[in-house]
Short mmCIF file of C-alpha atoms and ligand atoms in Angstrom, two decimals:
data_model
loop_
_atom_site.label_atom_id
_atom_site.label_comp_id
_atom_site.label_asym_id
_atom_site.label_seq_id
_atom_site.Cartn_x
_atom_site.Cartn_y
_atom_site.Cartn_z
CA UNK A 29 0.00 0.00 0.00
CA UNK A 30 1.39 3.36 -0.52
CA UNK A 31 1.88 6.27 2.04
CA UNK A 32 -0.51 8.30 -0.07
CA UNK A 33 -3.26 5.87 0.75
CA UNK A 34 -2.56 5.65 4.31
CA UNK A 35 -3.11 8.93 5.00
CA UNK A 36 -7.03 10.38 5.10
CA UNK A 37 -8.24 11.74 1.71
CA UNK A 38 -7.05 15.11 1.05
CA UNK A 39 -9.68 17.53 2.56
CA UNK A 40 -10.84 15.16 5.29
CA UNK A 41 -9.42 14.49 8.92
CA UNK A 42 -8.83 11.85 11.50
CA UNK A 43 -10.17 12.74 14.94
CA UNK A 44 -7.48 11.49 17.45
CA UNK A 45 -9.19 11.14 21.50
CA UNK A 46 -8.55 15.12 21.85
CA UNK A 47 -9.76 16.13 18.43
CA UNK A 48 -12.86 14.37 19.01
CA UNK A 49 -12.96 15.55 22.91
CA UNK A 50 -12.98 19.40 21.05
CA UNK A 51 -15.25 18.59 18.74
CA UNK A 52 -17.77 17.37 21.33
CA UNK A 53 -17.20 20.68 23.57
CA UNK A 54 -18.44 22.32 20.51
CA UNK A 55 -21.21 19.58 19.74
CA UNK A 56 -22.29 19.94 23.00
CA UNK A 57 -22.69 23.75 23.02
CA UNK A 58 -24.59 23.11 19.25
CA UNK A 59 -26.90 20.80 20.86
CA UNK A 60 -27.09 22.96 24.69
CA UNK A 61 -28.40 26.39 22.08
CA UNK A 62 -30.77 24.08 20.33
CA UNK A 63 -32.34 23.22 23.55
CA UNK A 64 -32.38 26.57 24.37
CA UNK A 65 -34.44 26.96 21.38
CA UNK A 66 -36.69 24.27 21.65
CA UNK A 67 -35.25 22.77 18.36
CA UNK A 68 -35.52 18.74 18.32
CA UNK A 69 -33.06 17.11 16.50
CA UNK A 70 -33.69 14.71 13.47
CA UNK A 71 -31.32 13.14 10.89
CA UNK A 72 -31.35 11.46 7.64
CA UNK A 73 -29.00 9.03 5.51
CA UNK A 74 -25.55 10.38 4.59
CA UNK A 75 -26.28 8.74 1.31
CA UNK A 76 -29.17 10.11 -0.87
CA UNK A 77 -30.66 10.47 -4.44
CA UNK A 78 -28.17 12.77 -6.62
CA UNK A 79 -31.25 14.39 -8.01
CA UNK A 80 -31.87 15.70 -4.68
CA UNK A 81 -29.49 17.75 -4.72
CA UNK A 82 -29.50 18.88 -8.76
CA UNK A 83 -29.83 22.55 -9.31
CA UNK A 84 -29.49 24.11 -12.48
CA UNK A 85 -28.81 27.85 -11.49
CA UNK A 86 -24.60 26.99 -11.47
CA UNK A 87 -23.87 27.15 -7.94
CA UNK A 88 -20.62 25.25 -6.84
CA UNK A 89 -21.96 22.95 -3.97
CA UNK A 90 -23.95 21.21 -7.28
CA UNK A 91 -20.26 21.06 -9.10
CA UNK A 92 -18.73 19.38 -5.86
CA UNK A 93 -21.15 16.42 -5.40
CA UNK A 94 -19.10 13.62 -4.26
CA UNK A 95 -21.57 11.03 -6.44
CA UNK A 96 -21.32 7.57 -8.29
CA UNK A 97 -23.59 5.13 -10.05
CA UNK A 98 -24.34 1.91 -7.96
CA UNK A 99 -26.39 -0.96 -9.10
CA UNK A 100 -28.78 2.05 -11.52
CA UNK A 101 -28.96 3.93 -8.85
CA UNK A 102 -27.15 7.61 -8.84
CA UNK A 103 -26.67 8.10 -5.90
CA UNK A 104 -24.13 11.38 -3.59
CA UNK A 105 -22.82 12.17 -0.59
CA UNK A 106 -25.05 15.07 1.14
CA UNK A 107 -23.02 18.07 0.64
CA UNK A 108 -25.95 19.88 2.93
CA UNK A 109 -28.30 18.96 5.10
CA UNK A 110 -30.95 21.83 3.93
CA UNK A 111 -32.37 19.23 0.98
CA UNK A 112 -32.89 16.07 2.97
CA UNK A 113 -34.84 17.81 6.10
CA UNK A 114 -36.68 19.32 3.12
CA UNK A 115 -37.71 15.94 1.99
CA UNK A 116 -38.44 14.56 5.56
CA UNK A 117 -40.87 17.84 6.13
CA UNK A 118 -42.60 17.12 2.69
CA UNK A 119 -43.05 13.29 3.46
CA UNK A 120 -44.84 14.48 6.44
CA UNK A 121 -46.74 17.54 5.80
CA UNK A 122 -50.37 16.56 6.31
CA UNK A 123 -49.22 14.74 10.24
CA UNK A 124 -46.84 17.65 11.26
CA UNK A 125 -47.84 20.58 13.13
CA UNK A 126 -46.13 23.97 12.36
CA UNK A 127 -44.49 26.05 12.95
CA UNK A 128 -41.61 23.10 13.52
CA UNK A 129 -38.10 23.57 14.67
CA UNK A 130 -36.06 21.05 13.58
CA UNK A 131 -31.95 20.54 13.95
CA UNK A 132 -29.58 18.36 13.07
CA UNK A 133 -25.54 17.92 13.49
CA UNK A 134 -24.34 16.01 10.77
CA UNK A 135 -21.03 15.57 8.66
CA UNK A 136 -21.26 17.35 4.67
CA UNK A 137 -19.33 16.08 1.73
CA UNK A 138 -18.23 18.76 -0.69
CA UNK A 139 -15.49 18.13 -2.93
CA UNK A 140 -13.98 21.60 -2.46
CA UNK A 141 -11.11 23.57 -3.76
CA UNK A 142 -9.11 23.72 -0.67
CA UNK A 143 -8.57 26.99 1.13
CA UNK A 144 -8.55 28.02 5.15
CA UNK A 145 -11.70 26.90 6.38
CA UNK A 146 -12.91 24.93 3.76
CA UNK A 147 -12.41 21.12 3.81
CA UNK A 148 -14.10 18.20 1.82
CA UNK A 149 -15.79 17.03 5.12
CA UNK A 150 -17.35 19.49 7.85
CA UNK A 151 -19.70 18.89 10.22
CA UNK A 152 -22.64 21.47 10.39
CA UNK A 153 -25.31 22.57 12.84
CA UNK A 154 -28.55 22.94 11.32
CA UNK A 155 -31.65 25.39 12.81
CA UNK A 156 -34.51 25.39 10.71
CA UNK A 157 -38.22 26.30 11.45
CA UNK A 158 -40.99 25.66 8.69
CA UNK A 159 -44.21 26.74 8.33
CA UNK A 160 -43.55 30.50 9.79
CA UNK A 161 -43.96 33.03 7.02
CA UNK A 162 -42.99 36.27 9.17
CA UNK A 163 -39.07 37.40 10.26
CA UNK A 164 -39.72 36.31 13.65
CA UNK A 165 -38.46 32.88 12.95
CA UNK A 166 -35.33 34.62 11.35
CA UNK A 167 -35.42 36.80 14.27
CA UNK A 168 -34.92 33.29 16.55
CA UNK A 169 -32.23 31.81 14.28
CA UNK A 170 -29.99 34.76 14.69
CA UNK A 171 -30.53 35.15 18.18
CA UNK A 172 -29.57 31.33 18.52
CA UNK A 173 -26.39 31.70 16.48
CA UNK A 174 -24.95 34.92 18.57
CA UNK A 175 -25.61 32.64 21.70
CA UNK A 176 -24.04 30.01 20.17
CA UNK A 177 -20.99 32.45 19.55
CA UNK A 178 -20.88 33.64 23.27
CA UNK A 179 -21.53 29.94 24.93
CA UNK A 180 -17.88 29.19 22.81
CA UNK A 181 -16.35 32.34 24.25
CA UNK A 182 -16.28 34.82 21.97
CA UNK A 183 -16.77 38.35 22.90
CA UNK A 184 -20.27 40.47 21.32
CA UNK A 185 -17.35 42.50 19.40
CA UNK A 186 -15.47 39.78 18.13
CA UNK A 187 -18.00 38.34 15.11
CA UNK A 188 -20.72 40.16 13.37
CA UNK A 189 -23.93 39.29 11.86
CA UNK A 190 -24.69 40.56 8.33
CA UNK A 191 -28.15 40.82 7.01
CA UNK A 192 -30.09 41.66 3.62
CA UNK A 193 -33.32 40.31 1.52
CA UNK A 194 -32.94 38.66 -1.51
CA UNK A 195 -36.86 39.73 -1.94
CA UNK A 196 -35.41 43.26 -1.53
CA UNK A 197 -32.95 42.90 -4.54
CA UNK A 198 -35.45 40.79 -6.58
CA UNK A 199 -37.98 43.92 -6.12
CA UNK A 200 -35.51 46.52 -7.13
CA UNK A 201 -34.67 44.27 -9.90
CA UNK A 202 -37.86 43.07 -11.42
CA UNK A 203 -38.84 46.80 -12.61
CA UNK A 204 -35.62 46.87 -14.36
CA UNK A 205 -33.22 44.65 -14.91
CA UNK A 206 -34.92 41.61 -14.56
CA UNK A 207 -38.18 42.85 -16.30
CA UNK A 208 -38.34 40.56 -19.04
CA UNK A 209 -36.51 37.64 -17.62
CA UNK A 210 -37.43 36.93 -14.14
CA UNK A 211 -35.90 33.52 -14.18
CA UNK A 212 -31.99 34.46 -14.25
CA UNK A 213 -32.34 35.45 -10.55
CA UNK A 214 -30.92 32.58 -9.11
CA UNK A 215 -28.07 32.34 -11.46
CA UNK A 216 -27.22 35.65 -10.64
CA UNK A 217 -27.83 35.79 -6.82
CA UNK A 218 -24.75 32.94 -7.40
CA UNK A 219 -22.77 35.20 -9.29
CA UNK A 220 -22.93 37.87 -6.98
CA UNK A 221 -22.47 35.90 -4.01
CA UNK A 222 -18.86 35.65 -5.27
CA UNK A 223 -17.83 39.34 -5.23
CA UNK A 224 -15.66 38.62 -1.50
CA UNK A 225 -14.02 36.37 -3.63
CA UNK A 226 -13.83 37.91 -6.80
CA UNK A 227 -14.13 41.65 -6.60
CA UNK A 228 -16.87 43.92 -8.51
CA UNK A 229 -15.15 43.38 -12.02
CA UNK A 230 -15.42 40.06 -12.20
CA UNK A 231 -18.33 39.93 -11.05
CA UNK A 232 -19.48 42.41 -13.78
CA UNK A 233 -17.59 40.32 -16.20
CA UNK A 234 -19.64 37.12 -15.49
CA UNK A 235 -23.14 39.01 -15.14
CA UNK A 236 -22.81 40.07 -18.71
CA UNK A 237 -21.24 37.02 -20.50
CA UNK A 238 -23.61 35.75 -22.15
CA UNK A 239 -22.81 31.96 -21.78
CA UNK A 240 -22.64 32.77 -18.02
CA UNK A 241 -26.29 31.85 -17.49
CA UNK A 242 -27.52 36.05 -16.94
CA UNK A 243 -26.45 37.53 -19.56
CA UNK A 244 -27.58 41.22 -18.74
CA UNK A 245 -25.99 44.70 -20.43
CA UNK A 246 -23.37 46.16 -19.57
CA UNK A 247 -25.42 49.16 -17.93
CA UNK A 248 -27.65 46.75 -15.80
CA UNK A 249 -25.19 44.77 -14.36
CA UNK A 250 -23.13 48.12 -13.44
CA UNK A 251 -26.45 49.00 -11.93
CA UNK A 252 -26.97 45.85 -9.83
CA UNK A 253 -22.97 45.98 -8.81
CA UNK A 254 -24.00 49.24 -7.32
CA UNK A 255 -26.87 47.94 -5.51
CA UNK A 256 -24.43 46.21 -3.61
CA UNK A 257 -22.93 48.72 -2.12
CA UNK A 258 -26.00 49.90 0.60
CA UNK A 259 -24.91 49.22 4.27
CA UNK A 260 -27.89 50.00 6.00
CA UNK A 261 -31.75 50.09 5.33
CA UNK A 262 -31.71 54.30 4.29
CA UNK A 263 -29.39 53.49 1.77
CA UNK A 264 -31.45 50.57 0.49
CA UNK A 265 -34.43 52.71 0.34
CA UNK A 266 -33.00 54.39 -2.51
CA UNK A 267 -33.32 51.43 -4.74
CA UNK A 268 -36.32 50.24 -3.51
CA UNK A 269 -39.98 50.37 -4.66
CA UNK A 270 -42.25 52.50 -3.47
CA UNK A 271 -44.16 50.86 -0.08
CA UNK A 272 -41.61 47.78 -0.37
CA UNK A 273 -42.73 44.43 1.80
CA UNK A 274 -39.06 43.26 1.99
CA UNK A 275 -37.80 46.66 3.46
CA UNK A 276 -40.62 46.94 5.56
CA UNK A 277 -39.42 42.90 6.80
CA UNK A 278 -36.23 43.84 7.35
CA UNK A 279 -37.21 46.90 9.23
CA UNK A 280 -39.51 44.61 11.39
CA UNK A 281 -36.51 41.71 11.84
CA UNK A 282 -34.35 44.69 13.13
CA UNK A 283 -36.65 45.85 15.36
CA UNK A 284 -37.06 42.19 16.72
CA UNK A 285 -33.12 42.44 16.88
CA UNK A 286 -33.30 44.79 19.05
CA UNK A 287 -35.81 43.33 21.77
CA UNK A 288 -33.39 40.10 21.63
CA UNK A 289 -30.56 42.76 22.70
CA UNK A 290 -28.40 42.33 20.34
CA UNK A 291 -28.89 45.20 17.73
CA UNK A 292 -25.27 45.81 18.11
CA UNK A 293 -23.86 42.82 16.70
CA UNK A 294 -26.03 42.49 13.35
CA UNK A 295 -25.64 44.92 10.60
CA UNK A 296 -27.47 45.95 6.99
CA UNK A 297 -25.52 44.44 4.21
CA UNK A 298 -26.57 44.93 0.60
CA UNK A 299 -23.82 42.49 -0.95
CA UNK A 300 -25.08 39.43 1.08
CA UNK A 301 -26.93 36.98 -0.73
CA UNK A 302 -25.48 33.43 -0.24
CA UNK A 303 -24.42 31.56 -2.85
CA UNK A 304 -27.44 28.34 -2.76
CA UNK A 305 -29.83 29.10 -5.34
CA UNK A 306 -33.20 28.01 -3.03
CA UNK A 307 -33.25 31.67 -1.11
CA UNK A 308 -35.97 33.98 -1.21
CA UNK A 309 -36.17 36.14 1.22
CA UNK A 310 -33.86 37.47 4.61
CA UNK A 311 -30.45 36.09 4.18
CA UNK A 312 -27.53 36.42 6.68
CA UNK A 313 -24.31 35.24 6.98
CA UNK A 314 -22.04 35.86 10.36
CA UNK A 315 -18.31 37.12 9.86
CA UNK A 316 -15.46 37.39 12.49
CA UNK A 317 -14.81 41.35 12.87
CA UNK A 318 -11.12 40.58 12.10
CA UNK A 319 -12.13 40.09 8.40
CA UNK A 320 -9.19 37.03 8.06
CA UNK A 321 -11.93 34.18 8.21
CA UNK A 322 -14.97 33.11 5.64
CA UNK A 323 -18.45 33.34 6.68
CA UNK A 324 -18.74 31.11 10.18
CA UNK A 325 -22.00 30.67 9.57
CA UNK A 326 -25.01 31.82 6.65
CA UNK A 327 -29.12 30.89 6.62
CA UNK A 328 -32.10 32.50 5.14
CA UNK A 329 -35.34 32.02 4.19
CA UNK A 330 -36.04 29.71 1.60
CA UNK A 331 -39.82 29.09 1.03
CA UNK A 332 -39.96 27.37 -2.34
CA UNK A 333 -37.96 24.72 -1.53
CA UNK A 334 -40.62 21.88 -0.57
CA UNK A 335 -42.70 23.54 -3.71
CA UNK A 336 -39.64 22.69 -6.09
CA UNK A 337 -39.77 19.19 -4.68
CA UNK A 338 -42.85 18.41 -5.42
CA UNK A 339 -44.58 19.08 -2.19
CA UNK A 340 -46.98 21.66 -0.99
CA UNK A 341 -45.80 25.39 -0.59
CA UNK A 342 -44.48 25.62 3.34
CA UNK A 343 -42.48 28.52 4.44
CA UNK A 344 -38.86 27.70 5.70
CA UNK A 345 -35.70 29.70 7.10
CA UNK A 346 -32.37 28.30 8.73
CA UNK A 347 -29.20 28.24 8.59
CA UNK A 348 -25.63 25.99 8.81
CA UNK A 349 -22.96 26.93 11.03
CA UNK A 350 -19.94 24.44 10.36
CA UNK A 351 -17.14 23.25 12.79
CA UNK A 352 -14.20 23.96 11.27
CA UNK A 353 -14.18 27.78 11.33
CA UNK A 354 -15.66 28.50 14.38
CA UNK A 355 -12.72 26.52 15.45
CA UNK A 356 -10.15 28.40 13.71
CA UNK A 357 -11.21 31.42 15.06
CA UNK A 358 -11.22 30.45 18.80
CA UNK A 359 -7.78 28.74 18.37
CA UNK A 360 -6.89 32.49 16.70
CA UNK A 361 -8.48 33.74 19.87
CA UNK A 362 -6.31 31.94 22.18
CA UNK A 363 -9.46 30.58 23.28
CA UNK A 364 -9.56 27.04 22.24
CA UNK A 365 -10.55 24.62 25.84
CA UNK A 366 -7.68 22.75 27.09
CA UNK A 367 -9.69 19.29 27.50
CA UNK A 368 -8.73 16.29 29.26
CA UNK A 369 -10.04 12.70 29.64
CA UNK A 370 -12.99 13.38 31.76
CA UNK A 371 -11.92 9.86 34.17
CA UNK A 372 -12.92 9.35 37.90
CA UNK A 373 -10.56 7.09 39.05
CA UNK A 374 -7.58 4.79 38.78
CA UNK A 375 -7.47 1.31 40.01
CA UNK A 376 -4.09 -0.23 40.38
CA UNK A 377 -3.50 -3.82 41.82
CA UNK A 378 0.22 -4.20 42.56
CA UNK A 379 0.19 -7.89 40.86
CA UNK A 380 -2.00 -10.55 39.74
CA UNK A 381 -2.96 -11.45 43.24
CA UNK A 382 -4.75 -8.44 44.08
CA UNK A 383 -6.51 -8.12 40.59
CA UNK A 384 -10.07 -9.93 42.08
CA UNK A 385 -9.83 -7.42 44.58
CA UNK A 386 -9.28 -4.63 42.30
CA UNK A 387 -12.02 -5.56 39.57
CA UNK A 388 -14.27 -5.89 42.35
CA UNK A 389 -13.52 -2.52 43.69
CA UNK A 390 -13.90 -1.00 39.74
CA UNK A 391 -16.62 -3.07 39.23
CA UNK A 392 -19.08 -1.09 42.12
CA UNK A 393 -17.63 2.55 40.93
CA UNK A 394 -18.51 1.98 37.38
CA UNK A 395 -21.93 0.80 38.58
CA UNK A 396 -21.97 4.16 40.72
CA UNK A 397 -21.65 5.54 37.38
CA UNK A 398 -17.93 6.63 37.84
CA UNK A 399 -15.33 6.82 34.71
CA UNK A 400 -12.93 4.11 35.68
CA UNK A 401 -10.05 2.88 34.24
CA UNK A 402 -8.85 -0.13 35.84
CA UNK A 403 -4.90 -0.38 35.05
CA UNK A 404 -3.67 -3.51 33.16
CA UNK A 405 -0.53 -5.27 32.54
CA UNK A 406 1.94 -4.20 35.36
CA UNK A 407 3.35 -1.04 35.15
CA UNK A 408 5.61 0.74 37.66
CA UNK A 409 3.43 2.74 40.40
CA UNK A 410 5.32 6.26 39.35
CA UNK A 411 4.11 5.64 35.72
CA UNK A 412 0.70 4.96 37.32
CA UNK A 413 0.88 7.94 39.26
CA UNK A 414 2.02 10.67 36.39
CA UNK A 415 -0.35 9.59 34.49
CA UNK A 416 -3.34 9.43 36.35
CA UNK A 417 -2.13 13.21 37.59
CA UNK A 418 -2.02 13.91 33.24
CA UNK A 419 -5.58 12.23 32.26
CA UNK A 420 -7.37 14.66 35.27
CA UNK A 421 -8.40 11.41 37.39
CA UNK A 422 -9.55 12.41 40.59
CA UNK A 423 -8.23 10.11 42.76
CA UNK A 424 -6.19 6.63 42.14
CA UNK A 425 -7.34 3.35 44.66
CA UNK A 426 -3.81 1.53 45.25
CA UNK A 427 -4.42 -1.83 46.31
CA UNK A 428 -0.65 -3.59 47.62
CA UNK A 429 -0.57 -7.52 48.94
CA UNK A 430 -0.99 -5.18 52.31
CA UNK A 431 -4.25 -3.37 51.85
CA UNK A 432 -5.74 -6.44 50.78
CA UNK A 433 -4.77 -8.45 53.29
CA UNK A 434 -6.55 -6.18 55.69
CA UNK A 435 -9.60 -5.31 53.37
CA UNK A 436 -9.10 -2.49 52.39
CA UNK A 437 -7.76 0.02 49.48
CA UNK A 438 -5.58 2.97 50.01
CA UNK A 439 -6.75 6.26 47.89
CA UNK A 440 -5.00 8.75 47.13
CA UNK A 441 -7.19 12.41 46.22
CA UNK A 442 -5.08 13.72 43.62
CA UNK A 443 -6.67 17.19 44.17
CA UNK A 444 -5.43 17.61 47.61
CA UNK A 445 -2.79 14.90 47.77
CA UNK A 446 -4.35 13.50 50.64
CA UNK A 447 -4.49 9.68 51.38
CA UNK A 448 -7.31 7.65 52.91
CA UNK A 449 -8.64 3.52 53.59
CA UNK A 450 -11.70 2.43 51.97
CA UNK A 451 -12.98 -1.23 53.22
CA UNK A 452 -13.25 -3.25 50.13
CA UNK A 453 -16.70 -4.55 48.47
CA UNK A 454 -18.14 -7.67 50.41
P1 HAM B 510 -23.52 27.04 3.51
O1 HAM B 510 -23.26 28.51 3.59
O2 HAM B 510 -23.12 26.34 2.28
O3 HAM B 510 -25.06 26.84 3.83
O4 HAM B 510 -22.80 26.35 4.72
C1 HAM B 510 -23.05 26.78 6.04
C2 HAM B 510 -21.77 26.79 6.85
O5 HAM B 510 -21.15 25.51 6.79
C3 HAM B 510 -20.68 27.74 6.33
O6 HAM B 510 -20.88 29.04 6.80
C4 HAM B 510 -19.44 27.10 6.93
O7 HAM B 510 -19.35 27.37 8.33
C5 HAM B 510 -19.75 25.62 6.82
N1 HAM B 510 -19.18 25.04 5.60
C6 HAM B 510 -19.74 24.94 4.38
N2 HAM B 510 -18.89 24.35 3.51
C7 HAM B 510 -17.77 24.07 4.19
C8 HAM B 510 -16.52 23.46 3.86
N3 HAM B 510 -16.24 23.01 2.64
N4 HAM B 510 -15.59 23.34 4.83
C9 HAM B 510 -15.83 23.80 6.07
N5 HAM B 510 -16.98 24.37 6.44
C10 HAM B 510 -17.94 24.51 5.52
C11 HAM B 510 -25.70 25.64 3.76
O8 HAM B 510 -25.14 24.58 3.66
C12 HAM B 510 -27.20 25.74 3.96
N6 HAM B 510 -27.76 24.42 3.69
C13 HAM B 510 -27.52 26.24 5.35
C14 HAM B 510 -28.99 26.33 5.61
C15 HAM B 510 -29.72 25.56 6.46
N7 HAM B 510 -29.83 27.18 5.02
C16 HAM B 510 -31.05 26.95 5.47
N8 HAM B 510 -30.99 25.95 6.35
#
């Protein structure tokens, strides 16, 4: 076999005992805010139909299906989760009741080209309510987030939430620019999604080429590059319609904002509108304040989803916050956990004769519901000792020809050093 295929695919990662231990501090903070929330969790098969996750408006999570053919069957890896809760909501329709918060923590496949914070695998935390049509349900999701982002550590100032409306642009659009072909919206809410990336000529470029899948003038897509620009709601005004719903949304979400306490750390932001073709409405994405990091997190409302499925129309917003660059930015924070084995106790039995003794004495801690690690082989007491002291065990039961002789066990609290006798069980 060669060293190449020893190592994990390019893209994806091995989780050694204290990668995993960090990624379940940050599972368990995921799953603590969901609570919170009153989100229940669901999940569905890693594997699903390809078609499922088909689009044809040119976004790149369609271009980075991991997918193959198996016995007629095209089949992928779920780059998102967004599709397959989709399809559990729509096989269920008539039985649930809405509004429904579902969540789910689940590991993505996207075959990606390979930058910081981007991998081929990431596990992503899901919030997603359907069957609410108004911004109070986005008004919940970005509340959850930002208390997701201060459980972890993170100060108010450190990450900000950026906000706009797809439905605002599409307005301001449809009188114009998009008058006569309403359908290259989606393509080109992808294209502009990529002006971070790309800057506002390129972005131009691809808006007007005509195999690009837009294909607008030269004058409207200068217009719509402008558009971009607005950072708050006054300046959005100027390109809206007359008596506009989606202003008058986003005026009410802020507003919400504001009763959650946290109109500080959200902001207006005209060139925001994610780069998955199913949005309609609200849209947000949530950026570290240092500017070095990609979006930690992004959601919106997407309420034709089910409709495009097949299914009935049922309104929907949520959103995907991944592991991997939340991550980044607390180890860039200094304020990555130092986590150690979470273990009770140590039970060492000098030799072979005292090992009935000692499995008996394990045996009734574990039942207590202690973390236990009985010691095997026999290793020299200092080892025992140093390492107990490393793993964070709380105290280590020595049990010598001596102690168990007499009945009892000698334990040591490695917290205060002290030593004690316990009698032994029965
Ligand atoms: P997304 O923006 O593609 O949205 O992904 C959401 C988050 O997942 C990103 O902000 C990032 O934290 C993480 N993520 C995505 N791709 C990668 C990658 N290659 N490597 C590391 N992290 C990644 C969605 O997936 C939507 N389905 C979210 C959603 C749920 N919208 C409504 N409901």
């Amino acid at each position: 076999m060669s060293k190449k295929t020893l190592q994990p695919p390019r893209g994806t990662r091995d989780f050694y005992p204290e990668d995993l231990r960090l990624r379940e501090w940050l599972f368990s903070h995921f799953r603590a805010v969901a609570r919170r929330f009153a989100f229940e969790e669901v999940d569905a098969p890693v594997v699903e139909h390809a078609e499922l996750f088909m689009r044809k408006a040119g976004e790149e999570i369609v271009d980075q299906l991991y997918h193959f053919e198996l016995h007629g069957r095209h089949l992928a890896l779920r780059p998102e989760m967004t599709p397959s809760v989709a399809r559990m909501v729509m096989a269920r329709a008539g039985a649930l009741r809405f509004p429904l918060r579902w969540f789910t923590l689940t590991q993505n496949w996207r075959y990606e080209r390979m930058t910081r914070g981007r991998k081929r695998e990431h596990y992503q935390w899901n919030l997603d309510i359907y069957g609410e049509p108004g911004v109070s349900a986005e008004a919940e999701l970005i509340a959850a987030l930002l208390q997701l982002l201060d459980a972890v550590g993170l100060a108010p100032d450190d990450v900000k939430v950026r906000i706009n409306s797809r439905a605002l642009l599409e307005e301001a659009l449809r009188h114009g620019v998009l008058r006569e072909r309403p359908d290259v919206f989606e393509p080109l809410c992808v294209v502009i999604d990529k002006l971070d990336k790309i800057g506002p000529d390129k972005v131009t470029e691809m808006l007007v080429d005509p195999e690009g899948g837009v294909g607008l003038d030269a004058a409207d897509a200068a217009q719509v590059v402008e558009m971009l620009k607005a950072r708050s709601l006054e300046e959005a005004a100027a390109h809206a319609p007359e008596g506009s719903p989606a202003l008058a949304e986003l005026r009410r979400l802020f507003g919400l904002l504001e009763a959650y306490g946290v109109a500080d750390r959200v902001l207006f932001d005209a060139s925001v509108v994610r780069g998955l073709a199913y949005y309609t409405g609200v849209v947000f994405e949530a950026f570290d304040t240092g500017g070095t990091l990609r979006a930690i997190c992004g959601g919106g409302r997407y309420d034709g989803l089910i409709e495009t499925l097949g299914g009935p129309a049922i309104p929907a917003v949520g959103l995907g916050f991944g592991d991997v660059v939340i991550l980044e930015l607390l180890a860039d924070k200094g304020l990555t956990p130092k986590l150690r084995r979470e273990l009770d106790d140590v039970v060492y039995p000098f030799g072979e004769n005292e090992r009935p003794a000692a499995i008996a004495v394990t045996d009734r801690l574990r039942r207590e519901g202690r973390a236990v690690e009985l010691i095997l082989g026999s290793p020299k007491l200092k080892r025992v000792m140093a390492d107990s002291d490393r793993s964070g065990a709380r105290q280590v039961w020595l049990l010598g020809p001596d102690e168990v002789g007499r009945g009892v066990a000698k334990v040591r609290d490695l917290g205060s050093g002290e030593e004690r006798e316990e009698p032994l069980p029965g």
